[in-house]
Structure formats: structure tokens, C-alpha cells
PDB file of C-alpha atoms in Angstrom:
ATOM      1  CA  UNK X   1      81.598-132.704-266.976  1.00 42.00           C
ATOM      2  CA  UNK X   2      82.352-132.961-263.253  1.00 41.00           C
ATOM      3  CA  UNK X   3      83.543-136.529-263.731  1.00 42.00           C
ATOM      4  CA  UNK X   4      85.847-135.408-266.559  1.00 46.00           C
ATOM      5  CA  UNK X   5      87.349-132.692-264.331  1.00 44.00           C
ATOM      6  CA  UNK X   6      87.782-135.165-261.489  1.00 42.00           C
ATOM      7  CA  UNK X   7      89.679-137.574-263.742  1.00 41.00           C
ATOM      8  CA  UNK X   8      91.900-134.770-265.030  1.00 45.00           C
ATOM      9  CA  UNK X   9      92.775-133.687-261.481  1.00 42.00           C
ATOM     10  CA  UNK X  10      93.545-137.302-260.574  1.00 44.00           C
ATOM     11  CA  UNK X  11      95.801-137.749-263.593  1.00 49.00           C
ATOM     12  CA  UNK X  12      97.854-134.601-262.918  1.00 55.00           C
ATOM     13  CA  UNK X  13      98.196-135.224-259.177  1.00 54.00           C
ATOM     14  CA  UNK X  14     101.624-136.437-258.090  1.00 64.00           C
ATOM     15  CA  UNK X  15     103.087-137.386-254.733  1.00 67.00           C
ATOM     16  CA  UNK X  16     106.458-136.077-255.918  1.00 73.00           C
ATOM     17  CA  UNK X  17     107.006-132.464-254.885  1.00 79.00           C
ATOM     18  CA  UNK X  18     108.621-130.715-257.890  1.00 83.00           C
ATOM     19  CA  UNK X  19     110.308-128.160-255.596  1.00 89.00           C
ATOM     20  CA  UNK X  20     112.160-130.888-253.708  1.00 87.00           C
ATOM     21  CA  UNK X  21     112.997-132.726-256.911  1.00 87.00           C
ATOM     22  CA  UNK X  22     114.440-129.749-258.766  1.00 89.00           C
ATOM     23  CA  UNK X  23     116.150-128.297-255.701  1.00 90.00           C
ATOM     24  CA  UNK X  24     117.974-131.607-255.189  1.00 91.00           C
ATOM     25  CA  UNK X  25     118.805-131.690-258.893  1.00 91.00           C
ATOM     26  CA  UNK X  26     120.333-128.195-258.965  1.00 92.00           C
ATOM     27  CA  UNK X  27     121.983-128.781-255.572  1.00 89.00           C
ATOM     28  CA  UNK X  28     123.690-131.908-256.928  1.00 91.00           C
ATOM     29  CA  UNK X  29     124.450-130.227-260.263  1.00 91.00           C
ATOM     30  CA  UNK X  30     126.277-127.378-258.523  1.00 92.00           C
ATOM     31  CA  UNK X  31     128.560-129.742-256.599  1.00 91.00           C
ATOM     32  CA  UNK X  32     128.913-131.961-259.682  1.00 92.00           C
ATOM     33  CA  UNK X  33     130.343-129.029-261.646  1.00 92.00           C
ATOM     34  CA  UNK X  34     132.522-128.149-258.649  1.00 92.00           C
ATOM     35  CA  UNK X  35     133.865-131.721-258.556  1.00 92.00           C
ATOM     36  CA  UNK X  36     134.788-131.510-262.253  1.00 93.00           C
ATOM     37  CA  UNK X  37     136.674-128.291-261.522  1.00 94.00           C
ATOM     38  CA  UNK X  38     138.580-129.962-258.662  1.00 91.00           C
ATOM     39  CA  UNK X  39     139.524-132.917-260.886  1.00 91.00           C
ATOM     40  CA  UNK X  40     140.616-130.561-263.691  1.00 91.00           C
ATOM     41  CA  UNK X  41     142.846-128.573-261.316  1.00 88.00           C
ATOM     42  CA  UNK X  42     144.344-131.773-259.882  1.00 85.00           C
ATOM     43  CA  UNK X  43     145.025-133.268-263.332  1.00 88.00           C
ATOM     44  CA  UNK X  44     146.525-130.011-264.589  1.00 84.00           C
ATOM     45  CA  UNK X  45     148.805-129.776-261.547  1.00 79.00           C
ATOM     46  CA  UNK X  46     149.879-133.399-261.960  1.00 79.00           C
ATOM     47  CA  UNK X  47     150.597-133.016-265.690  1.00 79.00           C
ATOM     48  CA  UNK X  48     152.502-129.763-265.239  1.00 73.00           C
ATOM     49  CA  UNK X  49     154.613-131.117-262.387  1.00 67.00           C
ATOM     50  CA  UNK X  50     158.217-131.631-263.370  1.00 53.00           C
ATOM     51  CA  UNK X  51     158.966-134.425-260.852  1.00 52.00           C
ATOM     52  CA  UNK X  52     156.354-137.088-261.453  1.00 49.00           C
ATOM     53  CA  UNK X  53     158.879-139.850-260.759  1.00 48.00           C
ATOM     54  CA  UNK X  54     158.859-139.303-256.978  1.00 52.00           C
ATOM     55  CA  UNK X  55     156.737-142.273-255.909  1.00 54.00           C
ATOM     56  CA  UNK X  56     157.161-141.742-252.170  1.00 58.00           C
ATOM     57  CA  UNK X  57     155.111-138.534-252.348  1.00 60.00           C
ATOM     58  CA  UNK X  58     152.139-140.092-254.179  1.00 61.00           C
ATOM     59  CA  UNK X  59     149.818-140.358-251.168  1.00 63.00           C
ATOM     60  CA  UNK X  60     150.680-136.872-249.868  1.00 68.00           C
ATOM     61  CA  UNK X  61     150.743-135.202-253.271  1.00 77.00           C
ATOM     62  CA  UNK X  62     148.178-132.327-253.192  1.00 80.00           C
ATOM     63  CA  UNK X  63     147.421-132.917-256.882  1.00 80.00           C
ATOM     64  CA  UNK X  64     146.590-136.596-256.248  1.00 84.00           C
ATOM     65  CA  UNK X  65     144.479-135.673-253.213  1.00 85.00           C
ATOM     66  CA  UNK X  66     142.507-133.181-255.333  1.00 88.00           C
ATOM     67  CA  UNK X  67     141.920-135.804-258.029  1.00 89.00           C
ATOM     68  CA  UNK X  68     140.725-138.440-255.528  1.00 91.00           C
ATOM     69  CA  UNK X  69     138.392-136.003-253.721  1.00 91.00           C
ATOM     70  CA  UNK X  70     137.061-134.708-257.047  1.00 91.00           C
ATOM     71  CA  UNK X  71     136.370-138.217-258.405  1.00 93.00           C
ATOM     72  CA  UNK X  72     134.516-139.247-255.223  1.00 93.00           C
ATOM     73  CA  UNK X  73     132.459-136.031-255.329  1.00 92.00           C
ATOM     74  CA  UNK X  74     131.756-136.574-259.039  1.00 94.00           C
ATOM     75  CA  UNK X  75     130.389-140.080-258.462  1.00 94.00           C
ATOM     76  CA  UNK X  76     128.194-139.060-255.511  1.00 93.00           C
ATOM     77  CA  UNK X  77     126.782-135.885-257.067  1.00 93.00           C
ATOM     78  CA  UNK X  78     126.247-137.601-260.440  1.00 93.00           C
ATOM     79  CA  UNK X  79     123.993-140.153-258.734  1.00 93.00           C
ATOM     80  CA  UNK X  80     122.078-137.358-256.973  1.00 91.00           C
ATOM     81  CA  UNK X  81     121.769-135.252-260.117  1.00 91.00           C
ATOM     82  CA  UNK X  82     120.534-138.012-262.443  1.00 92.00           C
ATOM     83  CA  UNK X  83     118.534-139.708-259.696  1.00 90.00           C
ATOM     84  CA  UNK X  84     116.557-136.529-258.973  1.00 90.00           C
ATOM     85  CA  UNK X  85     116.076-135.692-262.657  1.00 88.00           C
ATOM     86  CA  UNK X  86     114.922-139.176-263.682  1.00 88.00           C
ATOM     87  CA  UNK X  87     113.265-140.018-260.336  1.00 86.00           C
ATOM     88  CA  UNK X  88     115.464-143.094-260.154  1.00 91.00           C
ATOM     89  CA  UNK X  89     115.190-144.657-256.704  1.00 91.00           C
ATOM     90  CA  UNK X  90     118.337-146.776-257.075  1.00 94.00           C
ATOM     91  CA  UNK X  91     120.561-143.789-257.890  1.00 94.00           C
ATOM     92  CA  UNK X  92     118.978-141.737-255.122  1.00 93.00           C
ATOM     93  CA  UNK X  93     119.648-144.522-252.618  1.00 94.00           C
ATOM     94  CA  UNK X  94     123.287-144.690-253.755  1.00 94.00           C
ATOM     95  CA  UNK X  95     123.509-140.902-253.390  1.00 94.00           C
ATOM     96  CA  UNK X  96     121.971-140.964-249.901  1.00 93.00           C
ATOM     97  CA  UNK X  97     124.064-143.942-248.739  1.00 95.00           C
ATOM     98  CA  UNK X  98     127.298-142.401-250.069  1.00 93.00           C
ATOM     99  CA  UNK X  99     126.638-139.053-248.397  1.00 92.00           C
ATOM    100  CA  UNK X 100     125.756-140.812-245.134  1.00 93.00           C
ATOM    101  CA  UNK X 101     128.965-142.861-245.319  1.00 94.00           C
ATOM    102  CA  UNK X 102     131.089-139.739-245.959  1.00 91.00           C
ATOM    103  CA  UNK X 103     129.336-137.845-243.169  1.00 90.00           C
ATOM    104  CA  UNK X 104     129.797-140.680-240.639  1.00 91.00           C
ATOM    105  CA  UNK X 105     133.437-141.116-241.682  1.00 90.00           C
ATOM    106  CA  UNK X 106     134.092-137.446-241.034  1.00 86.00           C
ATOM    107  CA  UNK X 107     132.358-137.694-237.671  1.00 87.00           C
ATOM    108  CA  UNK X 108     134.425-140.753-236.674  1.00 88.00           C
ATOM    109  CA  UNK X 109     137.678-139.060-237.743  1.00 84.00           C
ATOM    110  CA  UNK X 110     136.764-135.918-235.774  1.00 81.00           C
ATOM    111  CA  UNK X 111     135.862-137.911-232.636  1.00 85.00           C
ATOM    112  CA  UNK X 112     138.978-140.094-232.845  1.00 83.00           C
ATOM    113  CA  UNK X 113     141.101-137.013-233.477  1.00 78.00           C
ATOM    114  CA  UNK X 114     139.667-135.400-230.332  1.00 77.00           C
ATOM    115  CA  UNK X 115     140.029-138.405-228.009  1.00 82.00           C
ATOM    116  CA  UNK X 116     143.325-139.610-229.483  1.00 80.00           C
ATOM    117  CA  UNK X 117     145.005-136.266-229.997  1.00 77.00           C
ATOM    118  CA  UNK X 118     148.518-137.630-229.418  1.00 80.00           C
ATOM    119  CA  UNK X 119     148.139-140.290-232.108  1.00 83.00           C
ATOM    120  CA  UNK X 120     146.614-137.717-234.459  1.00 81.00           C
ATOM    121  CA  UNK X 121     149.531-135.379-233.831  1.00 82.00           C
ATOM    122  CA  UNK X 122     151.974-138.215-234.577  1.00 85.00           C
ATOM    123  CA  UNK X 123     150.181-139.011-237.853  1.00 84.00           C
ATOM    124  CA  UNK X 124     150.255-135.363-238.911  1.00 85.00           C
ATOM    125  CA  UNK X 125     153.901-135.211-237.868  1.00 87.00           C
ATOM    126  CA  UNK X 126     154.715-138.107-240.228  1.00 87.00           C
ATOM    127  CA  UNK X 127     152.882-136.309-243.034  1.00 87.00           C
ATOM    128  CA  UNK X 128     154.818-133.086-242.439  1.00 89.00           C
ATOM    129  CA  UNK X 129     158.115-134.984-242.109  1.00 90.00           C
ATOM    130  CA  UNK X 130     157.571-136.567-245.505  1.00 89.00           C
ATOM    131  CA  UNK X 131     156.682-133.166-246.931  1.00 89.00           C
ATOM    132  CA  UNK X 132     159.913-131.712-245.491  1.00 93.00           C
ATOM    133  CA  UNK X 133     161.994-134.619-246.834  1.00 91.00           C
ATOM    134  CA  UNK X 134     160.618-134.094-250.356  1.00 89.00           C
ATOM    135  CA  UNK X 135     160.432-130.296-250.149  1.00 91.00           C
ATOM    136  CA  UNK X 136     162.725-129.798-253.150  1.00 87.00           C
ATOM    137  CA  UNK X 137     161.405-132.812-255.066  1.00 85.00           C
ATOM    138  CA  UNK X 138     157.735-131.863-255.340  1.00 81.00           C
ATOM    139  CA  UNK X 139     156.686-128.317-256.254  1.00 82.00           C
ATOM    140  CA  UNK X 140     153.186-128.729-254.811  1.00 81.00           C
ATOM    141  CA  UNK X 141     154.538-129.890-251.454  1.00 84.00           C
ATOM    142  CA  UNK X 142     157.019-127.021-251.497  1.00 89.00           C
ATOM    143  CA  UNK X 143     154.267-124.452-252.078  1.00 89.00           C
ATOM    144  CA  UNK X 144     152.066-126.103-249.440  1.00 89.00           C
ATOM    145  CA  UNK X 145     154.825-126.066-246.799  1.00 92.00           C
ATOM    146  CA  UNK X 146     155.734-122.457-247.622  1.00 94.00           C
ATOM    147  CA  UNK X 147     152.078-121.418-247.323  1.00 92.00           C
ATOM    148  CA  UNK X 148     151.622-123.200-243.965  1.00 92.00           C
ATOM    149  CA  UNK X 149     154.814-121.733-242.485  1.00 94.00           C
ATOM    150  CA  UNK X 150     154.036-118.198-243.635  1.00 92.00           C
ATOM    151  CA  UNK X 151     150.406-118.302-242.502  1.00 90.00           C
ATOM    152  CA  UNK X 152     151.036-119.921-239.117  1.00 90.00           C
ATOM    153  CA  UNK X 153     154.380-118.127-238.603  1.00 92.00           C
ATOM    154  CA  UNK X 154     156.186-121.344-237.813  1.00 94.00           C
ATOM    155  CA  UNK X 155     159.149-123.402-238.977  1.00 95.00           C
ATOM    156  CA  UNK X 156     159.253-127.194-239.206  1.00 93.00           C
ATOM    157  CA  UNK X 157     156.936-129.493-237.255  1.00 93.00           C
ATOM    158  CA  UNK X 158     158.528-129.458-233.794  1.00 92.00           C
ATOM    159  CA  UNK X 159     160.983-126.601-234.423  1.00 93.00           C
ATOM    160  CA  UNK X 160     163.307-125.156-237.073  1.00 94.00           C
ATOM    161  CA  UNK X 161     165.882-127.984-236.720  1.00 94.00           C
ATOM    162  CA  UNK X 162     163.394-130.379-238.358  1.00 95.00           C
ATOM    163  CA  UNK X 163     164.655-129.076-241.686  1.00 96.00           C
ATOM    164  CA  UNK X 164     167.736-131.271-241.218  1.00 95.00           C
ATOM    165  CA  UNK X 165     165.430-134.085-242.403  1.00 94.00           C
ATOM    166  CA  UNK X 166     165.789-132.585-245.871  1.00 94.00           C
ATOM    167  CA  UNK X 167     168.742-133.614-248.018  1.00 93.00           C
ATOM    168  CA  UNK X 168     169.586-130.031-248.973  1.00 94.00           C
ATOM    169  CA  UNK X 169     169.090-128.422-245.561  1.00 95.00           C
ATOM    170  CA  UNK X 170     170.711-131.237-243.581  1.00 95.00           C
ATOM    171  CA  UNK X 171     173.149-129.790-241.043  1.00 93.00           C
ATOM    172  CA  UNK X 172     175.721-132.593-240.953  1.00 92.00           C
ATOM    173  CA  UNK X 173     179.314-131.613-241.884  1.00 91.00           C
ATOM    174  CA  UNK X 174     179.313-134.086-244.785  1.00 92.00           C
ATOM    175  CA  UNK X 175     176.495-132.271-246.592  1.00 92.00           C
ATOM    176  CA  UNK X 176     177.971-130.466-249.643  1.00 92.00           C
ATOM    177  CA  UNK X 177     174.816-128.421-250.348  1.00 92.00           C
ATOM    178  CA  UNK X 178     175.001-124.623-250.366  1.00 91.00           C
ATOM    179  CA  UNK X 179     171.842-124.690-248.238  1.00 93.00           C
ATOM    180  CA  UNK X 180     173.426-126.761-245.468  1.00 94.00           C
ATOM    181  CA  UNK X 181     172.036-125.792-242.026  1.00 95.00           C
ATOM    182  CA  UNK X 182     169.538-123.415-243.675  1.00 95.00           C
ATOM    183  CA  UNK X 183     165.740-123.226-243.520  1.00 95.00           C
ATOM    184  CA  UNK X 184     163.320-122.138-246.278  1.00 95.00           C
ATOM    185  CA  UNK X 185     162.605-118.441-246.728  1.00 93.00           C
ATOM    186  CA  UNK X 186     159.016-119.061-245.573  1.00 94.00           C
ATOM    187  CA  UNK X 187     160.402-119.457-242.028  1.00 94.00           C
ATOM    188  CA  UNK X 188     161.825-115.925-242.054  1.00 93.00           C
ATOM    189  CA  UNK X 189     160.219-112.971-240.323  1.00 91.00           C
ATOM    190  CA  UNK X 190     159.513-110.236-242.903  1.00 85.00           C
ATOM    191  CA  UNK X 191     161.495-107.038-242.596  1.00 80.00           C
ATOM    192  CA  UNK X 192     159.637-103.682-242.456  1.00 78.00           C
ATOM    193  CA  UNK X 193     159.268-102.239-245.944  1.00 73.00           C
ATOM    194  CA  UNK X 194     160.651-105.370-247.610  1.00 71.00           C
ATOM    195  CA  UNK X 195     159.451-105.560-251.226  1.00 74.00           C
ATOM    196  CA  UNK X 196     161.731-108.293-252.589  1.00 77.00           C
ATOM    197  CA  UNK X 197     161.849-111.618-250.723  1.00 77.00           C
ATOM    198  CA  UNK X 198     165.325-112.532-249.506  1.00 81.00           C
ATOM    199  CA  UNK X 199     165.438-116.267-250.251  1.00 84.00           C
ATOM    200  CA  UNK X 200     168.752-116.607-248.388  1.00 87.00           C
ATOM    201  CA  UNK X 201     167.436-115.181-245.105  1.00 89.00           C
ATOM    202  CA  UNK X 202     167.420-118.617-243.447  1.00 90.00           C
ATOM    203  CA  UNK X 203     170.980-119.624-244.309  1.00 92.00           C
ATOM    204  CA  UNK X 204     172.965-121.019-241.355  1.00 92.00           C
ATOM    205  CA  UNK X 205     170.028-120.665-238.954  1.00 93.00           C
ATOM    206  CA  UNK X 206     170.192-124.265-237.714  1.00 93.00           C
ATOM    207  CA  UNK X 207     173.625-123.588-236.190  1.00 92.00           C
ATOM    208  CA  UNK X 208     172.167-120.838-233.987  1.00 91.00           C
ATOM    209  CA  UNK X 209     170.499-121.256-230.600  1.00 89.00           C
ATOM    210  CA  UNK X 210     166.777-120.686-230.133  1.00 85.00           C
ATOM    211  CA  UNK X 211     167.161-117.153-228.772  1.00 87.00           C
ATOM    212  CA  UNK X 212     169.323-115.949-231.665  1.00 89.00           C
ATOM    213  CA  UNK X 213     167.007-117.417-234.305  1.00 91.00           C
ATOM    214  CA  UNK X 214     164.085-115.269-233.114  1.00 89.00           C
ATOM    215  CA  UNK X 215     165.821-112.275-234.727  1.00 87.00           C
ATOM    216  CA  UNK X 216     165.452-113.696-238.233  1.00 90.00           C
ATOM    217  CA  UNK X 217     162.931-116.590-238.307  1.00 93.00           C
ATOM    218  CA  UNK X 218     159.883-118.049-236.586  1.00 92.00           C
ATOM    219  CA  UNK X 219     161.574-120.741-234.441  1.00 88.00           C
ATOM    220  CA  UNK X 220     158.335-122.277-233.109  1.00 91.00           C
ATOM    221  CA  UNK X 221     157.154-125.508-234.773  1.00 92.00           C
ATOM    222  CA  UNK X 222     153.913-125.661-236.753  1.00 92.00           C
ATOM    223  CA  UNK X 223     152.467-128.289-234.357  1.00 90.00           C
ATOM    224  CA  UNK X 224     152.337-125.805-231.473  1.00 88.00           C
ATOM    225  CA  UNK X 225     151.225-122.968-233.737  1.00 90.00           C
ATOM    226  CA  UNK X 226     148.349-125.034-235.128  1.00 86.00           C
ATOM    227  CA  UNK X 227     147.056-125.765-231.614  1.00 84.00           C
ATOM    228  CA  UNK X 228     147.297-122.075-230.687  1.00 86.00           C
ATOM    229  CA  UNK X 229     145.516-121.055-233.897  1.00 86.00           C
ATOM    230  CA  UNK X 230     142.651-123.526-233.365  1.00 83.00           C
ATOM    231  CA  UNK X 231     142.187-122.453-229.736  1.00 81.00           C
ATOM    232  CA  UNK X 232     142.037-118.783-230.752  1.00 85.00           C
ATOM    233  CA  UNK X 233     139.701-119.411-233.724  1.00 84.00           C
ATOM    234  CA  UNK X 234     137.195-121.858-232.259  1.00 81.00           C
ATOM    235  CA  UNK X 235     134.244-119.939-233.720  1.00 86.00           C
ATOM    236  CA  UNK X 236     135.735-120.050-237.219  1.00 85.00           C
ATOM    237  CA  UNK X 237     136.573-123.752-236.904  1.00 81.00           C
ATOM    238  CA  UNK X 238     133.018-124.456-235.740  1.00 82.00           C
ATOM    239  CA  UNK X 239     131.553-122.431-238.617  1.00 87.00           C
ATOM    240  CA  UNK X 240     133.708-124.265-241.174  1.00 85.00           C
ATOM    241  CA  UNK X 241     132.728-127.633-239.702  1.00 84.00           C
ATOM    242  CA  UNK X 242     129.046-126.707-239.783  1.00 85.00           C
ATOM    243  CA  UNK X 243     129.382-125.340-243.315  1.00 86.00           C
ATOM    244  CA  UNK X 244     130.862-128.649-244.425  1.00 85.00           C
ATOM    245  CA  UNK X 245     128.278-130.801-242.644  1.00 87.00           C
ATOM    246  CA  UNK X 246     125.098-128.888-243.561  1.00 90.00           C
ATOM    247  CA  UNK X 247     125.166-129.518-247.359  1.00 89.00           C
ATOM    248  CA  UNK X 248     125.748-133.228-246.731  1.00 91.00           C
ATOM    249  CA  UNK X 249     122.963-133.429-244.164  1.00 90.00           C
ATOM    250  CA  UNK X 250     120.600-131.488-246.474  1.00 90.00           C
ATOM    251  CA  UNK X 251     121.397-133.844-249.360  1.00 91.00           C
ATOM    252  CA  UNK X 252     120.658-136.901-247.207  1.00 92.00           C
ATOM    253  CA  UNK X 253     117.309-135.522-245.972  1.00 93.00           C
ATOM    254  CA  UNK X 254     116.148-134.304-249.409  1.00 91.00           C
ATOM    255  CA  UNK X 255     117.067-137.571-251.126  1.00 92.00           C
ATOM    256  CA  UNK X 256     115.223-139.626-248.477  1.00 92.00           C
ATOM    257  CA  UNK X 257     112.120-137.431-248.796  1.00 91.00           C
ATOM    258  CA  UNK X 258     112.218-137.734-252.596  1.00 91.00           C
ATOM    259  CA  UNK X 259     112.643-141.520-252.403  1.00 91.00           C
ATOM    260  CA  UNK X 260     109.616-141.751-250.097  1.00 89.00           C
ATOM    261  CA  UNK X 261     107.502-139.616-252.451  1.00 88.00           C
ATOM    262  CA  UNK X 262     108.512-141.646-255.511  1.00 87.00           C
ATOM    263  CA  UNK X 263     107.619-144.887-253.717  1.00 87.00           C
ATOM    264  CA  UNK X 264     104.203-143.441-252.828  1.00 84.00           C
ATOM    265  CA  UNK X 265     103.745-142.437-256.467  1.00 79.00           C
ATOM    266  CA  UNK X 266     104.590-145.952-257.635  1.00 78.00           C
ATOM    267  CA  UNK X 267     102.259-147.444-255.007  1.00 74.00           C
ATOM    268  CA  UNK X 268      99.348-145.242-256.107  1.00 73.00           C
ATOM    269  CA  UNK X 269      99.681-146.407-259.724  1.00 68.00           C
ATOM    270  CA  UNK X 270      99.843-150.139-258.904  1.00 63.00           C
TER     271      UNK X 270
END
């Protein structure tokens, strides 16, 4: 009888901790579903967009960026989800390696961005310039630029005259557009009690000097405003960075622990 009980206990014993296994499974499943949602939003935005023919905006198109990020997340979390559920070492190793690669890439970008701030600023400036150039061609870029300018209370990258990069807002005498020398309404300072947005509030602003423009728009460029915002919200930036890194770090640790336990389980059977 004692021998029978001993055999039963031996048979049901496992090196694999079910709490770690199922926590990793549900952890991966949550982000897997989230990745599907991101892809769905990106695809919907791309399909609904009226100006799909603008090839120059492909790599800065928010819809394309969402699709790419969602697909990468889908692949990584799928490996973690199925690997944890089926105790598949190969999938778990792919999951752990992919998360480690993403984590290290983010770290390298952050370090390079800190030590090479001028080059980073130039790269962001090129991104914003392209967004300004195609402001009227791509609805997603238009909404993104309007959101940035309203939230940061800025106009253009360096200053409000950057909007001359745009075909419609260009301030040269040969420009026949009705919006010549204007800036988007998102550059305008809101009036007290204003309920209806005046979309023509930025008309002719580029012909004014810096002092006069302060009466109607935010003349400061978004580059300077971004630096000011980061310096005044260091705690929030740190919290967001930590919040992004912790799930990745947790996934790496849990997957490595589970891989080790599965290998011990296989070794005990052989």
C-alpha cells in the first residue's frame, strides 16, 4: 500500500510550476489579443483612408506603423502563448529571444538618443518635415500633427514659418492657394468661451513678425516645446519607460524559468 502511494506521488510530481505556466500563458494571451486589436485598427485606418496613392508617406503613415507593431507583437506573443500552453521549448525560446531583442533595441535607441541628441533631433525634424509636406495628403498625418500642435501648444518644428514647406501653406507669391502664408488651426491659441473652432484663424500669419503672431497662434516650434515638456515631466516619462520595460522583462524571466523547469522534467523522465 505504501509502495502504491509512493508510485502515485512520483507519477503526479512535476518540475513545471503550473502557476508560472498559466501566468505566462494568460500574460501572453492578453498582449496577443491587444496585438490583434492594434492590427485591426491599423488595417481599418488604411482601408478607410482616401489617399492611399501617396507612396512618400508609407514609412511615416500612422496606420502602417500600427500594422507593423501589431504584427510583430502578434508573432512574439503567439509564441509565448502556445509555448506556455503546450510546454514547447522551441516556441518559448523564440518568445524569450524576441523579447530580449526588442528590449535591447529599445535600450540602444534610448542610449543613442541621449548621447546623440542633435542627430536624434535632426531625424525627428525630417519626420515632422515630411508630415508637414503631406499634411493635406494624408488624413492620419493631418490628425497627428494637429494633435501634437494642440497638446504641446506649438507650431511647426522650428517655428511657424515651417508651414511654408507645405504646398498649400507655402508663402511664395506664386502660390495660388487660398491658404497661402497660413498655418493650420491647431496652431491657434483658443479664444475664451470659443465653442466653434475658427479654421481660418491662422490665415496670413506667416507674413507677420514673431511678436505679432503671439496674439493669435503659438509661434514656438514643437522641437523646443517637446524638450520643455520632457524636462517638466521627467517623473511621468520615467514611469512610462518603466511601464513599457517591466512587462518585457517579466516575460523574459518567466519564459526562462519555464524553459528550465521543462528541461528538468524531460531529464527526469529519460
